[in-house]
């Protein structure tokens, strides 16, 4: 990766002498991320250190939106969304050109802080009214499907030899909402940009394949419109993809699929909080897998580290939306802001990717995502029939 302490010329000398130990991944324990945090704090006091990196990430983001626009013009819709295009474009640019050291604080600011702000804004898209619309049995089915899918996908990732954090990213992306879940979970577990890039890239490609193949599977299984709508909402990653997958079965399938998908997205908040609470244990497990013995019990982190500020903000925004404190006219603007910030942050992550590591992880990530999708499909079908879910009024 291009980010290292030798690039940050304005860091103190003792940071340059710090050696990264294998398996470290916490911001407070990993010297590389400590350098990131220190660099960003200092850059905020000196905004002139940010503008080059901000412009670079903005340039990559604009390119991603332009490519998506061209897709829509040529094929009727953008099959690869700007979020994925941004991380791919950033990775491609980084593979042929290394940004100078003075550009790195702004790139890191986009990859980390702007992503956290986007997670907060994402909370405004969720409301308690969505839960009330689907009924208790469907909610129970969604909770079971998401929980089982996360656990099984995580175990599959470990069996394929994925790093601990990448296995978590793939599991959460598969079980909840694909790229958005990966992007939201990444800062919670302090995931490596390489892992984020690999998880998003391969999950996105297979997600498109699912959208194209799901209607054929629905016809083959003889699912009703209601059942297929639920099946789409439980298995497809993004809301627009749910609409595309469910549309062959009619408007009823689209409405049910969208409702189920939105409730599934609601699981993102509790999952992020749980992962934040588990962060110290994940760190020790990661060190153990890497063959590093910490040599002593770490003190329990403060509440601010257990529940990051952006998760608290996410919950507050969801509560405000549920209470009607956010005007309806503002919601589209907040959604657009969240999308834009996420794309810019993905550009920053892409600019920090080691292409060689991404290629090496390709087969393992693909195998993990394929098997995880199969498990998600089987569990979703089982939940539909076992819970006997019925949806009325949609």
PDB file of N, CA and C in Angstrom, residues 59-96:
ATOM      1  N   UNK A  59     -12.085  14.292  -8.291  1.00  0.00           N
ATOM      2  CA  UNK A  59     -11.876  13.978  -9.710  1.00  0.00           C
ATOM      3  C   UNK A  59     -12.256  12.520  -9.998  1.00  0.00           C
ATOM      4  N   UNK A  60     -11.805  11.603  -9.148  1.00  0.00           N
ATOM      5  CA  UNK A  60     -12.131  10.183  -9.336  1.00  0.00           C
ATOM      6  C   UNK A  60     -13.636   9.957  -9.210  1.00  0.00           C
ATOM      7  N   UNK A  61     -14.271  10.650  -8.275  1.00  0.00           N
ATOM      8  CA  UNK A  61     -15.720  10.497  -8.070  1.00  0.00           C
ATOM      9  C   UNK A  61     -16.503  10.998  -9.277  1.00  0.00           C
ATOM     10  N   UNK A  62     -16.103  12.140  -9.816  1.00  0.00           N
ATOM     11  CA  UNK A  62     -16.770  12.669 -11.006  1.00  0.00           C
ATOM     12  C   UNK A  62     -16.627  11.694 -12.172  1.00  0.00           C
ATOM     13  N   UNK A  63     -15.438  11.119 -12.309  1.00  0.00           N
ATOM     14  CA  UNK A  63     -15.231  10.121 -13.360  1.00  0.00           C
ATOM     15  C   UNK A  63     -16.166   8.927 -13.174  1.00  0.00           C
ATOM     16  N   UNK A  64     -16.360   8.504 -11.914  1.00  0.00           N
ATOM     17  CA  UNK A  64     -17.251   7.371 -11.640  1.00  0.00           C
ATOM     18  C   UNK A  64     -18.691   7.700 -12.028  1.00  0.00           C
ATOM     19  N   UNK A  65     -19.157   8.907 -11.686  1.00  0.00           N
ATOM     20  CA  UNK A  65     -20.521   9.300 -12.047  1.00  0.00           C
ATOM     21  C   UNK A  65     -20.677   9.423 -13.564  1.00  0.00           C
ATOM     22  N   UNK A  66     -19.646   9.908 -14.242  1.00  0.00           N
ATOM     23  CA  UNK A  66     -19.716  10.026 -15.698  1.00  0.00           C
ATOM     24  C   UNK A  66     -19.791   8.644 -16.361  1.00  0.00           C
ATOM     25  N   UNK A  67     -19.015   7.702 -15.847  1.00  0.00           N
ATOM     26  CA  UNK A  67     -19.067   6.345 -16.404  1.00  0.00           C
ATOM     27  C   UNK A  67     -20.442   5.732 -16.180  1.00  0.00           C
ATOM     28  N   UNK A  68     -21.011   5.945 -14.983  1.00  0.00           N
ATOM     29  CA  UNK A  68     -22.356   5.433 -14.705  1.00  0.00           C
ATOM     30  C   UNK A  68     -23.384   6.077 -15.641  1.00  0.00           C
ATOM     31  N   UNK A  69     -23.213   7.370 -15.925  1.00  0.00           N
ATOM     32  CA  UNK A  69     -24.121   8.064 -16.843  1.00  0.00           C
ATOM     33  C   UNK A  69     -24.015   7.475 -18.245  1.00  0.00           C
ATOM     34  N   UNK A  70     -22.787   7.186 -18.674  1.00  0.00           N
ATOM     35  CA  UNK A  70     -22.594   6.567 -19.982  1.00  0.00           C
ATOM     36  C   UNK A  70     -23.216   5.176 -20.032  1.00  0.00           C
ATOM     37  N   UNK A  71     -23.103   4.435 -18.934  1.00  0.00           N
ATOM     38  CA  UNK A  71     -23.751   3.118 -18.854  1.00  0.00           C
ATOM     39  C   UNK A  71     -25.253   3.246 -19.085  1.00  0.00           C
ATOM     40  N   UNK A  72     -25.847   4.201 -18.389  1.00  0.00           N
ATOM     41  CA  UNK A  72     -27.288   4.387 -18.500  1.00  0.00           C
ATOM     42  C   UNK A  72     -27.694   4.770 -19.918  1.00  0.00           C
ATOM     43  N   UNK A  73     -26.874   5.596 -20.564  1.00  0.00           N
ATOM     44  CA  UNK A  73     -27.176   6.006 -21.929  1.00  0.00           C
ATOM     45  C   UNK A  73     -27.063   4.836 -22.910  1.00  0.00           C
ATOM     46  N   UNK A  74     -26.061   3.998 -22.702  1.00  0.00           N
ATOM     47  CA  UNK A  74     -25.793   2.911 -23.641  1.00  0.00           C
ATOM     48  C   UNK A  74     -26.663   1.680 -23.389  1.00  0.00           C
ATOM     49  N   UNK A  75     -26.918   1.371 -22.116  1.00  0.00           N
ATOM     50  CA  UNK A  75     -27.589   0.116 -21.779  1.00  0.00           C
ATOM     51  C   UNK A  75     -28.943   0.295 -21.103  1.00  0.00           C
ATOM     52  N   UNK A  76     -29.385   1.545 -20.941  1.00  0.00           N
ATOM     53  CA  UNK A  76     -30.674   1.788 -20.316  1.00  0.00           C
ATOM     54  C   UNK A  76     -30.612   1.935 -18.822  1.00  0.00           C
ATOM     55  N   UNK A  77     -29.544   1.452 -18.179  1.00  0.00           N
ATOM     56  CA  UNK A  77     -29.354   1.610 -16.739  1.00  0.00           C
ATOM     57  C   UNK A  77     -27.880   1.390 -16.420  1.00  0.00           C
ATOM     58  N   UNK A  78     -27.469   1.891 -15.263  1.00  0.00           N
ATOM     59  CA  UNK A  78     -26.077   1.729 -14.824  1.00  0.00           C
ATOM     60  C   UNK A  78     -25.971   0.416 -14.050  1.00  0.00           C
ATOM     61  N   UNK A  79     -25.469  -0.626 -14.713  1.00  0.00           N
ATOM     62  CA  UNK A  79     -25.360  -1.929 -14.061  1.00  0.00           C
ATOM     63  C   UNK A  79     -24.288  -1.921 -12.971  1.00  0.00           C
ATOM     64  N   UNK A  80     -23.238  -1.137 -13.153  1.00  0.00           N
ATOM     65  CA  UNK A  80     -22.216  -0.976 -12.116  1.00  0.00           C
ATOM     66  C   UNK A  80     -22.373   0.427 -11.546  1.00  0.00           C
ATOM     67  N   UNK A  81     -22.728   0.518 -10.281  1.00  0.00           N
ATOM     68  CA  UNK A  81     -23.083   1.798  -9.685  1.00  0.00           C
ATOM     69  C   UNK A  81     -21.836   2.639  -9.407  1.00  0.00           C
ATOM     70  N   UNK A  82     -22.017   3.972  -9.240  1.00  0.00           N
ATOM     71  CA  UNK A  82     -20.871   4.866  -9.016  1.00  0.00           C
ATOM     72  C   UNK A  82     -20.007   4.472  -7.831  1.00  0.00           C
ATOM     73  N   UNK A  83     -20.615   3.936  -6.766  1.00  0.00           N
ATOM     74  CA  UNK A  83     -19.841   3.541  -5.592  1.00  0.00           C
ATOM     75  C   UNK A  83     -18.763   2.534  -5.972  1.00  0.00           C
ATOM     76  N   UNK A  84     -19.145   1.526  -6.760  1.00  0.00           N
ATOM     77  CA  UNK A  84     -18.183   0.504  -7.194  1.00  0.00           C
ATOM     78  C   UNK A  84     -17.204   1.092  -8.202  1.00  0.00           C
ATOM     79  N   UNK A  85     -17.713   1.896  -9.125  1.00  0.00           N
ATOM     80  CA  UNK A  85     -16.840   2.500 -10.136  1.00  0.00           C
ATOM     81  C   UNK A  85     -15.784   3.399  -9.495  1.00  0.00           C
ATOM     82  N   UNK A  86     -16.148   4.087  -8.405  1.00  0.00           N
ATOM     83  CA  UNK A  86     -15.193   4.982  -7.749  1.00  0.00           C
ATOM     84  C   UNK A  86     -14.026   4.203  -7.162  1.00  0.00           C
ATOM     85  N   UNK A  87     -14.334   3.093  -6.512  1.00  0.00           N
ATOM     86  CA  UNK A  87     -13.242   2.334  -5.900  1.00  0.00           C
ATOM     87  C   UNK A  87     -12.398   1.643  -6.963  1.00  0.00           C
ATOM     88  N   UNK A  88     -13.025   1.228  -8.072  1.00  0.00           N
ATOM     89  CA  UNK A  88     -12.269   0.619  -9.168  1.00  0.00           C
ATOM     90  C   UNK A  88     -11.405   1.671  -9.875  1.00  0.00           C
ATOM     91  N   UNK A  89     -11.978   2.869 -10.094  1.00  0.00           N
ATOM     92  CA  UNK A  89     -11.222   3.932 -10.752  1.00  0.00           C
ATOM     93  C   UNK A  89     -10.051   4.390  -9.885  1.00  0.00           C
ATOM     94  N   UNK A  90     -10.295   4.519  -8.572  1.00  0.00           N
ATOM     95  CA  UNK A  90      -9.217   4.899  -7.668  1.00  0.00           C
ATOM     96  C   UNK A  90      -8.104   3.866  -7.644  1.00  0.00           C
ATOM     97  N   UNK A  91      -8.494   2.596  -7.631  1.00  0.00           N
ATOM     98  CA  UNK A  91      -7.503   1.518  -7.644  1.00  0.00           C
ATOM     99  C   UNK A  91      -6.706   1.524  -8.945  1.00  0.00           C
ATOM    100  N   UNK A  92      -7.399   1.731 -10.071  1.00  0.00           N
ATOM    101  CA  UNK A  92      -6.716   1.763 -11.368  1.00  0.00           C
ATOM    102  C   UNK A  92      -5.722   2.916 -11.440  1.00  0.00           C
ATOM    103  N   UNK A  93      -6.136   4.085 -10.951  1.00  0.00           N
ATOM    104  CA  UNK A  93      -5.242   5.239 -10.967  1.00  0.00           C
ATOM    105  C   UNK A  93      -4.026   4.994 -10.074  1.00  0.00           C
ATOM    106  N   UNK A  94      -4.271   4.431  -8.892  1.00  0.00           N
ATOM    107  CA  UNK A  94      -3.177   4.163  -7.957  1.00  0.00           C
ATOM    108  C   UNK A  94      -2.189   3.139  -8.516  1.00  0.00           C
ATOM    109  N   UNK A  95      -2.654   2.229  -9.373  1.00  0.00           N
ATOM    110  CA  UNK A  95      -1.778   1.191  -9.918  1.00  0.00           C
ATOM    111  C   UNK A  95      -0.772   1.745 -10.921  1.00  0.00           C
ATOM    112  N   UNK A  96      -1.051   2.943 -11.468  1.00  0.00           N
ATOM    113  CA  UNK A  96      -0.131   3.531 -12.456  1.00  0.00           C
ATOM    114  C   UNK A  96       0.526   4.812 -11.960  1.00  0.00           C
TER     115      UNK A  96
END
